[in-house]
CSV table of C-alpha atoms and ligand atoms in Angstrom, one decimal:
chain,number,residue,atom,x,y,z
K,1,UNK,CA,22.9,-2.2,31.6
K,2,UNK,CA,25.5,0.3,30.3
K,3,UNK,CA,26.9,0.2,26.8
K,4,UNK,CA,26.3,1.3,23.3
K,5,UNK,CA,25.4,0.0,19.8
K,6,UNK,CA,27.4,1.6,17.0
K,7,UNK,CA,25.7,1.4,13.6
K,8,UNK,CA,26.7,2.2,10.0
K,9,UNK,CA,24.1,2.6,7.2
K,10,UNK,CA,25.1,1.5,3.6
K,11,UNK,CA,22.6,2.9,1.1
K,12,UNK,CA,20.6,6.1,1.9
K,13,UNK,CA,18.2,6.4,-1.0
K,14,UNK,CA,14.4,6.3,-1.0
K,15,UNK,CA,14.3,3.8,1.9
K,16,UNK,CA,17.6,3.9,3.7
K,17,UNK,CA,17.7,7.7,3.7
K,18,UNK,CA,14.2,8.0,5.0
K,19,UNK,CA,12.9,5.1,7.1
K,20,UNK,CA,16.3,3.7,8.4
K,21,UNK,CA,17.8,7.1,9.0
K,22,UNK,CA,14.8,8.5,10.8
K,23,UNK,CA,14.5,5.3,12.9
K,24,UNK,CA,18.2,5.6,13.9
K,25,UNK,CA,17.8,9.3,14.7
K,26,UNK,CA,15.1,8.4,17.2
K,27,UNK,CA,17.2,5.5,18.6
K,28,UNK,CA,20.1,7.9,19.1
K,29,UNK,CA,17.8,10.3,20.9
K,30,UNK,CA,15.7,8.0,23.2
K,31,UNK,CA,17.1,4.4,22.9
K,32,UNK,CA,15.1,1.3,21.9
K,33,UNK,CA,12.7,1.0,24.8
K,34,UNK,CA,10.0,3.4,23.5
K,35,UNK,CA,9.5,1.1,20.5
K,36,UNK,CA,9.5,-2.3,22.2
K,37,UNK,CA,5.9,-2.4,23.4
K,38,UNK,CA,4.7,-2.3,19.8
K,39,UNK,CA,6.4,-5.7,19.3
K,40,UNK,CA,5.3,-7.4,22.4
K,41,UNK,CA,8.8,-7.0,23.8
K,42,UNK,CA,7.9,-4.6,26.6
K,43,UNK,CA,9.3,-6.9,29.2
K,44,UNK,CA,12.7,-6.1,27.9
K,45,UNK,CA,12.2,-2.3,28.1
K,46,UNK,CA,13.8,-1.6,31.5
K,47,UNK,CA,16.8,-3.8,30.7
K,48,UNK,CA,17.5,-2.3,27.3
K,49,UNK,CA,16.6,1.3,28.2
K,50,UNK,CA,20.2,2.5,29.1
K,51,UNK,CA,21.7,1.2,25.8
K,52,UNK,CA,22.9,4.1,23.7
K,53,UNK,CA,22.8,4.0,19.9
K,54,UNK,CA,25.0,5.9,17.5
K,55,UNK,CA,24.9,6.1,13.8
K,56,UNK,CA,28.6,6.3,13.2
K,57,UNK,CA,28.8,6.3,9.4
K,58,UNK,CA,26.7,6.5,6.3
K,59,UNK,CA,27.9,5.2,3.0
K,60,UNK,CA,26.4,5.7,-0.5
K,61,UNK,CA,27.6,5.6,-4.1
K,62,UNK,CA,28.2,9.3,-4.7
K,63,UNK,CA,29.7,12.0,-2.5
K,64,UNK,CA,26.6,14.2,-3.1
K,65,UNK,CA,24.2,11.6,-1.7
K,66,UNK,CA,26.5,10.7,1.2
K,67,UNK,CA,26.9,14.4,2.2
K,68,UNK,CA,23.1,14.8,1.9
K,69,UNK,CA,22.4,11.8,4.2
K,70,UNK,CA,25.0,13.1,6.6
K,71,UNK,CA,23.5,16.6,6.7
K,72,UNK,CA,19.9,15.3,7.0
K,73,UNK,CA,21.0,13.2,10.0
K,74,UNK,CA,22.8,16.1,11.6
K,75,UNK,CA,19.7,18.3,11.2
K,76,UNK,CA,17.6,15.7,13.1
K,77,UNK,CA,20.1,14.8,15.8
K,78,UNK,CA,22.8,17.5,16.0
K,79,UNK,CA,25.4,14.8,15.3
K,80,UNK,CA,26.9,14.0,11.9
K,81,UNK,CA,27.8,10.4,11.0
K,82,UNK,CA,31.0,10.1,9.0
K,83,UNK,CA,30.2,10.1,5.2
K,84,UNK,CA,31.7,7.5,2.8
K,85,UNK,CA,31.1,7.1,-0.9
K,86,UNK,CA,32.3,5.0,-3.9
K,87,UNK,CA,31.6,1.6,-5.4
K,88,UNK,CA,32.5,-0.3,-2.2
K,89,UNK,CA,32.4,2.3,0.6
K,90,UNK,CA,31.4,-0.3,3.2
K,91,UNK,CA,35.0,-1.6,3.1
K,92,UNK,CA,36.3,1.7,4.4
K,93,UNK,CA,33.6,1.9,7.0
K,94,UNK,CA,34.5,-1.6,8.3
K,95,UNK,CA,38.2,-0.7,8.3
K,96,UNK,CA,37.6,2.6,10.2
K,97,UNK,CA,35.2,1.1,12.8
K,98,UNK,CA,36.6,-2.2,13.7
K,99,UNK,CA,34.2,-2.6,16.6
K,100,UNK,CA,31.1,-1.8,14.6
K,101,UNK,CA,28.0,-3.6,16.0
K,102,UNK,CA,25.5,-3.3,13.2
K,103,UNK,CA,25.9,-2.8,9.5
K,104,UNK,CA,22.5,-1.7,8.0
K,105,UNK,CA,22.1,-2.6,4.4
K,106,UNK,CA,19.8,-0.5,2.2
K,107,UNK,CA,21.6,-0.8,-1.1
K,108,UNK,CA,19.9,-1.8,-4.4
K,109,UNK,CA,18.4,-5.3,-4.5
K,110,UNK,CA,21.4,-6.9,-6.4
K,111,UNK,CA,23.9,-5.4,-4.0
K,112,UNK,CA,23.0,-6.9,-0.7
K,113,UNK,CA,25.1,-10.1,-0.5
K,114,UNK,CA,28.5,-8.5,-0.9
K,115,UNK,CA,27.8,-5.9,1.8
K,116,UNK,CA,26.3,-8.5,4.2
K,117,UNK,CA,29.2,-10.9,3.8
K,118,UNK,CA,31.8,-8.2,4.4
K,119,UNK,CA,29.9,-7.0,7.5
K,120,UNK,CA,29.7,-10.5,8.9
K,121,UNK,CA,33.3,-11.2,8.2
K,122,UNK,CA,34.2,-8.1,10.1
K,123,UNK,CA,32.1,-9.3,13.1
K,124,UNK,CA,29.1,-7.0,12.7
K,125,UNK,CA,25.5,-7.9,13.0
K,126,UNK,CA,23.4,-7.2,9.9
K,127,UNK,CA,20.1,-5.4,9.5
K,128,UNK,CA,19.2,-5.8,5.8
K,129,UNK,CA,16.5,-4.6,3.6
K,130,UNK,CA,14.5,-7.2,1.7
K,131,UNK,CA,15.1,-9.2,-0.3
K,132,UNK,CA,18.0,-10.6,1.7
K,133,UNK,CA,19.5,-11.5,-1.7
K,134,UNK,CA,18.4,-12.7,-5.1
K,135,UNK,CA,20.3,-16.0,-5.4
K,136,UNK,CA,19.7,-19.1,-3.2
K,137,UNK,CA,23.4,-20.0,-3.1
K,138,UNK,CA,24.2,-16.6,-1.8
K,139,UNK,CA,21.5,-17.0,0.9
K,140,UNK,CA,23.3,-20.2,2.0
K,141,UNK,CA,26.6,-18.4,2.2
K,142,UNK,CA,25.1,-15.7,4.3
K,143,UNK,CA,23.5,-18.2,6.7
K,144,UNK,CA,26.7,-20.2,7.0
K,145,UNK,CA,28.8,-17.2,7.8
K,146,UNK,CA,26.2,-15.8,10.3
K,147,UNK,CA,26.1,-19.1,12.1
K,148,UNK,CA,29.9,-19.4,12.2
K,149,UNK,CA,30.3,-15.8,13.5
K,150,UNK,CA,27.3,-16.1,15.9
K,151,UNK,CA,25.8,-12.9,14.4
K,152,UNK,CA,22.3,-11.9,13.7
K,153,UNK,CA,21.2,-11.3,10.1
K,154,UNK,CA,17.8,-9.6,10.5
K,155,UNK,CA,15.7,-8.9,7.4
K,156,UNK,CA,13.4,-6.0,7.3
K,157,UNK,CA,10.0,-7.7,6.8
K,158,UNK,CA,7.9,-5.1,8.3
K,159,UNK,CA,4.5,-6.4,7.0
K,160,UNK,CA,4.7,-8.9,9.8
K,161,UNK,CA,4.1,-6.0,12.2
K,162,UNK,CA,1.2,-4.3,10.5
K,163,UNK,CA,-1.5,-4.3,13.2
K,164,UNK,CA,-4.0,-5.8,10.7
K,165,UNK,CA,-1.6,-8.6,9.9
K,166,UNK,CA,-0.9,-9.3,13.5
K,167,UNK,CA,-4.6,-9.7,14.0
K,168,UNK,CA,-4.8,-12.0,11.0
K,169,UNK,CA,-1.9,-14.1,12.2
K,170,UNK,CA,-3.0,-14.4,15.8
K,171,UNK,CA,-6.7,-14.6,15.4
K,172,UNK,CA,-8.5,-14.4,12.0
K,173,UNK,CA,-6.6,-17.1,10.2
K,174,UNK,CA,-7.7,-19.6,12.8
K,175,UNK,CA,-11.4,-18.6,12.3
K,176,UNK,CA,-11.4,-19.3,8.5
K,177,UNK,CA,-10.2,-22.9,8.8
K,178,UNK,CA,-7.7,-24.5,6.5
K,179,UNK,CA,-6.3,-22.1,3.9
K,180,UNK,CA,-7.3,-23.0,0.3
K,181,UNK,CA,-6.1,-20.2,-1.8
K,182,UNK,CA,-5.3,-16.5,-1.8
K,183,UNK,CA,-4.0,-13.5,-3.6
K,184,UNK,CA,-1.5,-10.8,-2.6
K,185,UNK,CA,-0.8,-7.8,-4.7
K,186,UNK,CA,1.6,-4.9,-4.5
K,187,UNK,CA,1.5,-2.3,-7.3
K,188,UNK,CA,4.2,0.3,-7.2
K,189,UNK,CA,4.2,3.7,-8.9
K,190,UNK,CA,6.0,4.0,-12.3
K,191,UNK,CA,8.2,6.7,-10.8
K,192,UNK,CA,10.1,4.0,-8.9
K,193,UNK,CA,11.1,1.9,-11.9
K,194,UNK,CA,11.4,4.7,-14.4
K,195,UNK,CA,13.2,7.4,-12.4
K,196,UNK,CA,14.1,6.6,-8.7
K,197,UNK,CA,15.9,3.3,-9.3
K,198,UNK,CA,19.0,3.4,-11.5
K,199,UNK,CA,18.9,-0.4,-11.1
K,200,UNK,CA,15.4,-1.4,-12.4
K,201,UNK,CA,16.9,-3.6,-15.1
K,202,UNK,CA,18.8,-5.6,-12.5
K,203,UNK,CA,15.6,-6.4,-10.6
K,204,UNK,CA,11.9,-6.9,-11.3
K,205,UNK,CA,8.6,-6.1,-9.5
K,206,UNK,CA,8.4,-9.5,-7.9
K,207,UNK,CA,12.0,-9.6,-6.6
K,208,UNK,CA,11.5,-6.0,-5.4
K,209,UNK,CA,8.2,-6.1,-3.5
K,210,UNK,CA,7.1,-9.7,-3.8
K,211,UNK,CA,9.2,-10.7,-0.8
K,212,UNK,CA,6.9,-8.7,1.5
K,213,UNK,CA,3.9,-10.9,0.8
K,214,UNK,CA,5.8,-14.2,0.3
K,215,UNK,CA,7.4,-13.7,3.8
K,216,UNK,CA,4.1,-12.8,5.3
K,217,UNK,CA,2.2,-15.8,4.0
K,218,UNK,CA,5.0,-18.2,5.0
K,219,UNK,CA,5.1,-16.5,8.4
K,220,UNK,CA,1.3,-16.9,8.9
K,221,UNK,CA,1.3,-20.5,8.1
K,222,UNK,CA,4.9,-21.7,8.7
K,223,UNK,CA,4.6,-23.3,5.3
K,224,UNK,CA,7.1,-24.2,2.6
K,225,UNK,CA,6.6,-24.1,-1.2
K,226,UNK,CA,6.3,-27.3,-3.3
K,227,UNK,CA,5.9,-25.8,-6.7
K,228,UNK,CA,5.4,-22.5,-8.6
K,229,UNK,CA,4.9,-21.0,-12.0
K,230,UNK,CA,5.5,-17.5,-13.1
K,231,UNK,CA,4.9,-15.1,-16.0
K,232,UNK,CA,5.9,-11.5,-16.7
K,233,UNK,CA,5.1,-8.7,-19.2
K,234,UNK,CA,7.3,-6.1,-20.9
K,235,UNK,CA,5.2,-3.4,-22.6
K,236,UNK,CA,5.4,-0.1,-20.8
K,237,UNK,CA,9.0,0.4,-19.5
K,238,UNK,CA,10.5,-0.6,-22.8
K,239,UNK,CA,8.9,2.5,-24.2
K,240,UNK,CA,11.2,4.5,-22.0
K,241,UNK,CA,14.2,2.4,-23.0
K,242,UNK,CA,14.2,0.4,-19.8
K,243,UNK,CA,14.5,-3.3,-20.5
K,244,UNK,CA,12.7,-4.5,-17.3
K,245,UNK,CA,9.5,-6.4,-16.6
K,246,UNK,CA,6.5,-4.1,-16.0
K,247,UNK,CA,4.6,-6.8,-14.0
K,248,UNK,CA,5.2,-10.3,-12.8
K,249,UNK,CA,2.6,-12.8,-11.6
K,250,UNK,CA,3.7,-15.9,-9.6
K,251,UNK,CA,1.5,-18.7,-8.3
K,252,UNK,CA,3.1,-20.7,-5.5
K,253,UNK,CA,1.7,-24.0,-4.2
K,254,UNK,CA,2.5,-24.7,-0.6
K,255,UNK,CA,3.0,-28.0,1.3
K,256,UNK,CA,-0.2,-27.3,3.3
K,257,UNK,CA,-2.2,-27.5,0.1
K,258,UNK,CA,-2.7,-23.8,-0.2
K,259,UNK,CA,-2.2,-22.0,-3.6
K,260,UNK,CA,-1.3,-18.4,-3.6
K,261,UNK,CA,-1.1,-15.8,-6.4
K,262,UNK,CA,1.5,-13.0,-6.0
K,263,UNK,CA,0.8,-10.0,-8.4
K,264,UNK,CA,3.3,-7.2,-8.6
K,265,UNK,CA,3.9,-4.3,-11.0
K,266,UNK,CA,5.9,-1.0,-10.9
K,267,UNK,CA,4.1,0.9,-13.6
K,268,UNK,CA,1.1,2.3,-11.8
K,269,UNK,CA,0.4,5.8,-13.1
K,270,UNK,CA,0.8,8.8,-10.7
K,271,UNK,CA,-3.0,9.4,-11.0
K,272,UNK,CA,-3.6,6.5,-8.6
K,273,UNK,CA,-5.0,7.7,-5.2
K,274,UNK,CA,-2.4,6.1,-2.9
K,275,UNK,CA,1.4,5.8,-2.7
K,276,UNK,CA,1.1,2.1,-3.7
K,277,UNK,CA,-1.8,-0.2,-4.2
K,278,UNK,CA,-1.6,-3.3,-2.0
K,279,UNK,CA,-3.6,-5.9,-0.1
K,280,UNK,CA,-4.2,-9.6,0.3
K,281,UNK,CA,-7.1,-12.1,0.5
K,282,UNK,CA,-7.2,-15.6,1.9
K,283,UNK,CA,-10.0,-18.0,1.4
K,284,UNK,CA,-10.2,-20.8,3.9
K,285,UNK,CA,-12.4,-23.9,4.2
K,286,UNK,CA,-14.7,-22.0,6.6
K,287,UNK,CA,-14.4,-18.3,5.7
K,288,UNK,CA,-12.4,-15.5,4.1
K,289,UNK,CA,-10.1,-12.7,5.0
K,290,UNK,CA,-9.8,-9.5,3.0
K,291,UNK,CA,-7.2,-7.0,3.9
K,292,UNK,CA,-6.9,-3.8,1.9
K,293,UNK,CA,-3.6,-2.3,2.9
K,294,UNK,CA,-3.9,0.7,0.7
K,295,UNK,CA,-7.3,2.2,1.5
K,296,UNK,CA,-7.4,2.3,5.3
K,297,UNK,CA,-10.4,4.6,5.2
K,298,UNK,CA,-8.6,7.9,5.2
K,299,UNK,CA,-9.3,9.7,1.9
K,300,UNK,CA,-9.3,13.4,0.8
K,301,UNK,CA,-9.4,15.4,-2.3
K,302,UNK,CA,-8.7,19.0,-3.1
K,303,UNK,CA,-8.6,21.2,-6.1
K,304,UNK,CA,-5.7,20.2,-8.3
K,305,UNK,CA,-4.7,17.4,-6.0
K,306,UNK,CA,-6.9,14.6,-7.1
K,307,UNK,CA,-8.4,12.1,-4.7
K,308,UNK,CA,-5.8,10.6,-2.3
K,309,UNK,CA,-5.4,8.1,0.4
K,310,UNK,CA,-2.7,7.5,3.0
K,311,UNK,CA,-1.5,4.6,5.1
K,312,UNK,CA,-0.7,6.1,8.5
K,313,UNK,CA,0.0,2.6,9.9
K,314,UNK,CA,3.3,2.3,8.0
K,315,UNK,CA,5.0,5.3,9.6
K,316,UNK,CA,3.6,8.4,11.2
K,317,UNK,CA,5.0,11.4,13.0
K,318,UNK,CA,4.0,12.0,16.6
K,319,UNK,CA,4.6,15.5,17.8
K,320,UNK,CA,6.7,15.9,20.9
K,321,UNK,CA,6.3,18.8,23.4
K,322,UNK,CA,9.5,20.3,22.1
K,323,UNK,CA,8.0,20.6,18.6
K,324,UNK,CA,10.1,17.8,17.0
K,325,UNK,CA,8.4,14.5,16.0
K,326,UNK,CA,8.9,10.9,16.9
K,327,UNK,CA,8.6,8.4,14.1
K,328,UNK,CA,6.5,5.3,14.7
K,329,UNK,CA,4.7,2.6,12.8
K,330,UNK,CA,5.2,-0.9,11.5
K,331,UNK,CA,7.8,0.5,9.1
K,332,UNK,CA,10.0,1.1,12.1
K,333,UNK,CA,9.0,-2.0,13.9
K,334,UNK,CA,10.7,-4.2,11.3
K,335,UNK,CA,14.0,-2.6,12.2
K,336,UNK,CA,13.4,-2.5,16.0
K,337,UNK,CA,12.8,-6.3,16.0
K,338,UNK,CA,16.3,-7.0,14.6
K,339,UNK,CA,18.0,-4.4,16.8
K,340,UNK,CA,16.3,-5.8,19.9
K,341,UNK,CA,17.7,-9.3,19.1
K,342,UNK,CA,21.1,-7.8,18.5
K,343,UNK,CA,21.0,-6.1,21.9
K,344,UNK,CA,20.2,-9.4,23.6
K,345,UNK,CA,23.1,-11.1,21.9
K,346,UNK,CA,25.6,-8.3,22.7
K,347,UNK,CA,24.6,-7.5,26.2
K,348,UNK,CA,22.9,-10.6,27.6
K,349,UNK,CA,24.8,-13.3,25.7
K,350,UNK,CA,21.7,-14.7,24.0
K,351,UNK,CA,22.2,-17.2,21.2
K,352,UNK,CA,20.9,-16.7,17.6
K,353,UNK,CA,18.7,-19.8,18.0
K,354,UNK,CA,17.0,-18.5,21.2
K,355,UNK,CA,15.9,-15.3,19.4
K,356,UNK,CA,14.6,-16.9,16.2
K,357,UNK,CA,11.0,-16.1,17.1
K,358,UNK,CA,11.8,-12.4,17.8
K,359,UNK,CA,12.8,-11.1,14.3
K,360,UNK,CA,12.7,-12.2,10.7
K,361,UNK,CA,15.7,-14.4,10.4
K,362,UNK,CA,18.1,-15.2,7.5
K,363,UNK,CA,16.9,-18.8,7.6
K,364,UNK,CA,13.3,-17.7,7.0
K,365,UNK,CA,14.5,-15.3,4.3
K,366,UNK,CA,16.1,-18.3,2.5
K,367,UNK,CA,12.7,-19.7,1.7
K,368,UNK,CA,11.6,-16.4,0.2
K,369,UNK,CA,14.9,-16.2,-1.8
K,370,UNK,CA,14.3,-19.8,-3.1
K,371,UNK,CA,10.9,-18.6,-4.4
K,372,UNK,CA,12.4,-15.5,-6.0
K,373,UNK,CA,15.2,-17.4,-7.5
K,374,UNK,CA,13.0,-20.1,-9.1
K,375,UNK,CA,10.3,-17.6,-10.1
K,376,UNK,CA,12.9,-15.6,-12.0
K,377,UNK,CA,14.1,-18.6,-14.1
K,378,UNK,CA,10.6,-19.9,-14.7
K,379,UNK,CA,9.3,-16.4,-15.7
K,380,UNK,CA,12.2,-15.8,-18.2
K,381,UNK,CA,11.6,-19.2,-19.9
K,382,UNK,CA,7.8,-18.7,-20.0
K,383,UNK,CA,8.4,-15.2,-21.4
K,384,UNK,CA,10.5,-16.6,-24.2
K,385,UNK,CA,8.0,-19.4,-25.0
K,386,UNK,CA,5.0,-17.0,-24.9
K,387,UNK,CA,6.8,-14.7,-27.4
K,388,UNK,CA,7.2,-17.8,-29.6
K,389,UNK,CA,3.5,-18.7,-29.3
K,390,UNK,CA,4.3,-21.8,-27.3
K,391,UNK,CA,2.4,-21.0,-24.1
K,392,UNK,CA,3.6,-20.6,-20.5
K,393,UNK,CA,4.2,-24.2,-19.5
K,394,UNK,CA,7.3,-24.0,-17.4
K,395,UNK,CA,7.2,-24.5,-13.6
K,396,UNK,CA,9.5,-25.3,-10.7
K,397,UNK,CA,9.3,-28.0,-8.0
K,398,UNK,CA,10.7,-27.7,-4.5
K,399,UNK,CA,11.5,-30.5,-2.1
K,400,UNK,CA,14.0,-32.4,-0.1
K,401,UNK,CA,16.0,-32.9,-3.3
K,402,UNK,CA,16.3,-29.1,-3.9
K,403,UNK,CA,14.7,-27.2,-6.8
K,404,UNK,CA,13.9,-28.7,-10.2
K,405,UNK,CA,12.8,-26.8,-13.3
K,406,UNK,CA,10.1,-28.5,-15.3
K,407,UNK,CA,10.2,-27.4,-19.0
K,408,UNK,CA,8.2,-29.6,-21.4
K,409,UNK,CA,9.6,-27.8,-24.3
K,410,UNK,CA,13.1,-29.1,-23.8
K,411,UNK,CA,13.2,-32.6,-25.3
K,412,UNK,CA,15.4,-34.9,-23.3
K,413,UNK,CA,15.9,-32.3,-20.5
K,414,UNK,CA,12.4,-31.7,-19.2
K,415,UNK,CA,13.6,-31.9,-15.6
K,416,UNK,CA,16.6,-29.8,-14.6
K,417,UNK,CA,17.8,-29.8,-11.1
K,418,UNK,CA,19.1,-26.2,-10.5
K,419,UNK,CA,19.7,-26.5,-6.7
K,420,UNK,CA,20.6,-29.6,-4.7
K,421,UNK,CA,20.0,-28.9,-1.0
K,422,UNK,CA,16.7,-29.4,0.8
K,423,UNK,CA,14.2,-26.6,0.7
J,501,NAD,N1,11.1,-2.4,3.2
J,501,NAD,C1,10.5,-1.7,2.3
J,501,NAD,O1,9.3,-1.5,2.3
J,501,NAD,C2,11.3,-1.2,1.2
J,501,NAD,C3,10.9,-0.1,0.4
J,501,NAD,C4,11.7,0.4,-0.6
J,501,NAD,C5,12.9,-0.2,-0.8
J,501,NAD,N2,13.3,-1.2,-0.1
J,501,NAD,C6,14.6,-1.9,-0.3
J,501,NAD,O2,15.7,-1.1,0.1
J,501,NAD,C7,16.8,-1.2,-0.8
J,501,NAD,C8,17.1,0.2,-1.3
J,501,NAD,O3,16.0,0.7,-2.0
J,501,NAD,P1,15.8,2.2,-2.2
J,501,NAD,O4,14.4,2.4,-2.6
J,501,NAD,O5,16.3,3.0,-1.1
J,501,NAD,O6,16.7,2.5,-3.5
J,501,NAD,P2,17.4,3.8,-4.0
J,501,NAD,O7,17.9,3.5,-5.4
J,501,NAD,O8,16.6,5.0,-3.8
J,501,NAD,O9,18.7,3.9,-3.1
J,501,NAD,C9,19.8,3.1,-3.2
J,501,NAD,C10,20.9,3.6,-2.3
J,501,NAD,O10,22.0,2.7,-2.4
J,501,NAD,C11,23.2,3.5,-2.7
J,501,NAD,N3,24.1,2.7,-3.5
J,501,NAD,C12,24.1,2.3,-4.7
J,501,NAD,N4,25.2,1.6,-5.1
J,501,NAD,C13,26.0,1.7,-4.0
J,501,NAD,C14,27.3,1.2,-3.8
J,501,NAD,N5,28.0,0.5,-4.7
J,501,NAD,N6,27.8,1.4,-2.6
J,501,NAD,C15,27.1,2.0,-1.6
J,501,NAD,N7,25.9,2.5,-1.8
J,501,NAD,C16,25.3,2.3,-3.0
J,501,NAD,C17,22.7,4.7,-3.4
J,501,NAD,O11,23.7,5.7,-3.3
J,501,NAD,C18,21.4,5.0,-2.7
J,501,NAD,O12,21.8,5.7,-1.5
J,501,NAD,C19,16.4,-2.2,-1.9
J,501,NAD,O13,16.8,-3.4,-1.6
J,501,NAD,C20,14.9,-2.1,-1.8
J,501,NAD,O14,14.3,-3.4,-2.2
J,501,NAD,C21,12.6,-1.7,0.9
């Protein structure tokens, strides 16, 4: 099968500039087949092997960051993508590359929808960072347009591909019986919210990293939410003049009777031993699973360096005989899954529906967005009431009739329907 996939990357910061760009450099070098076995898609390896990949453009907000991303990619591959910058640089990219196959979106959380919709309109497939978007109506618009255009919108939910999580999904969850309750936590370093992100005030720790665990739990159990409640705290970042939540806790009740707590912060001090602290636990009717995603057993300390851990499952370098390094891990697998589906559509005429089991779809992401959307509203109301000494009594209900906010403090308007389509 001859042919090529032309990609453009919008957003090349901490994640786009590192994980996406490195994955695309390897694709450009060796194609997609070397990665497929990790996803159980090895049967496609021979067919997809001849497909060439080219990162044609990279677009960021400033000229400096665009030039840096361009130079980094050239240093890895010998080939420089065209660099674009500005407030809406993706529009120029789409104009200059009318046959673009894939628009990869790694812009800040609040700036996904606009880029995704522009890419779909231009006929590109989309590979987007999580969260797909922050607003449920935006999720509906993305899905509608993707269906109309027959294009893939793949969301980078790489926790699905962590080898421990694959084992839990395929095996362990069946051993513990019906799920009763669980907890999933992801605690990010303060560096992220206080210095890396210029956009911390437009997001929050649950919107930023909560989607990973919400998606994973929904993916394990194919379950939908029926209700949630949420609270958040603002004590640390406000000290630095950043009006953002330090931490958010959300409890989601699912239709299968399971209740799950999602705990997120982005104020972990740099003294912590790992890059992030993360894990999850599930208690079932006949057993329990504990998965520490942070401490995988590799720990070291040295003078002046403190005690440290590393998660080599996420991404790791594998030395090649020529001295360069391949980049593998579940961090790459999330991108490979979407790209494999895109190749099947482009070169083998596969339909979106027939590939729904192969990659994290926009339709699945919609459920996560519904939870993020409702949690944000509930959390803000509870924050206000807690400040006033009235307790955190607000919740949200999900169902066939949409999403309803339940606020006992609002006389005469306790129930407010905020979304009217079935969840
Ligand atoms: N999958 C994961 O584990 C993971 C990890 C980190 C971040 N992310 C997600 O990736 C996305 C990017 O996060 P990040 O950590 O790289 O953030 P970042 O702030 O480090 O980088 C943002 C990038 O977007 C660019 N950008 C900002 N405004 C733009 C505009 N108007 N037009 C074009 N480019 C623009 C910036 O120039 C920068 O290159 C976020 O949605 C985040 O949630 C995912």
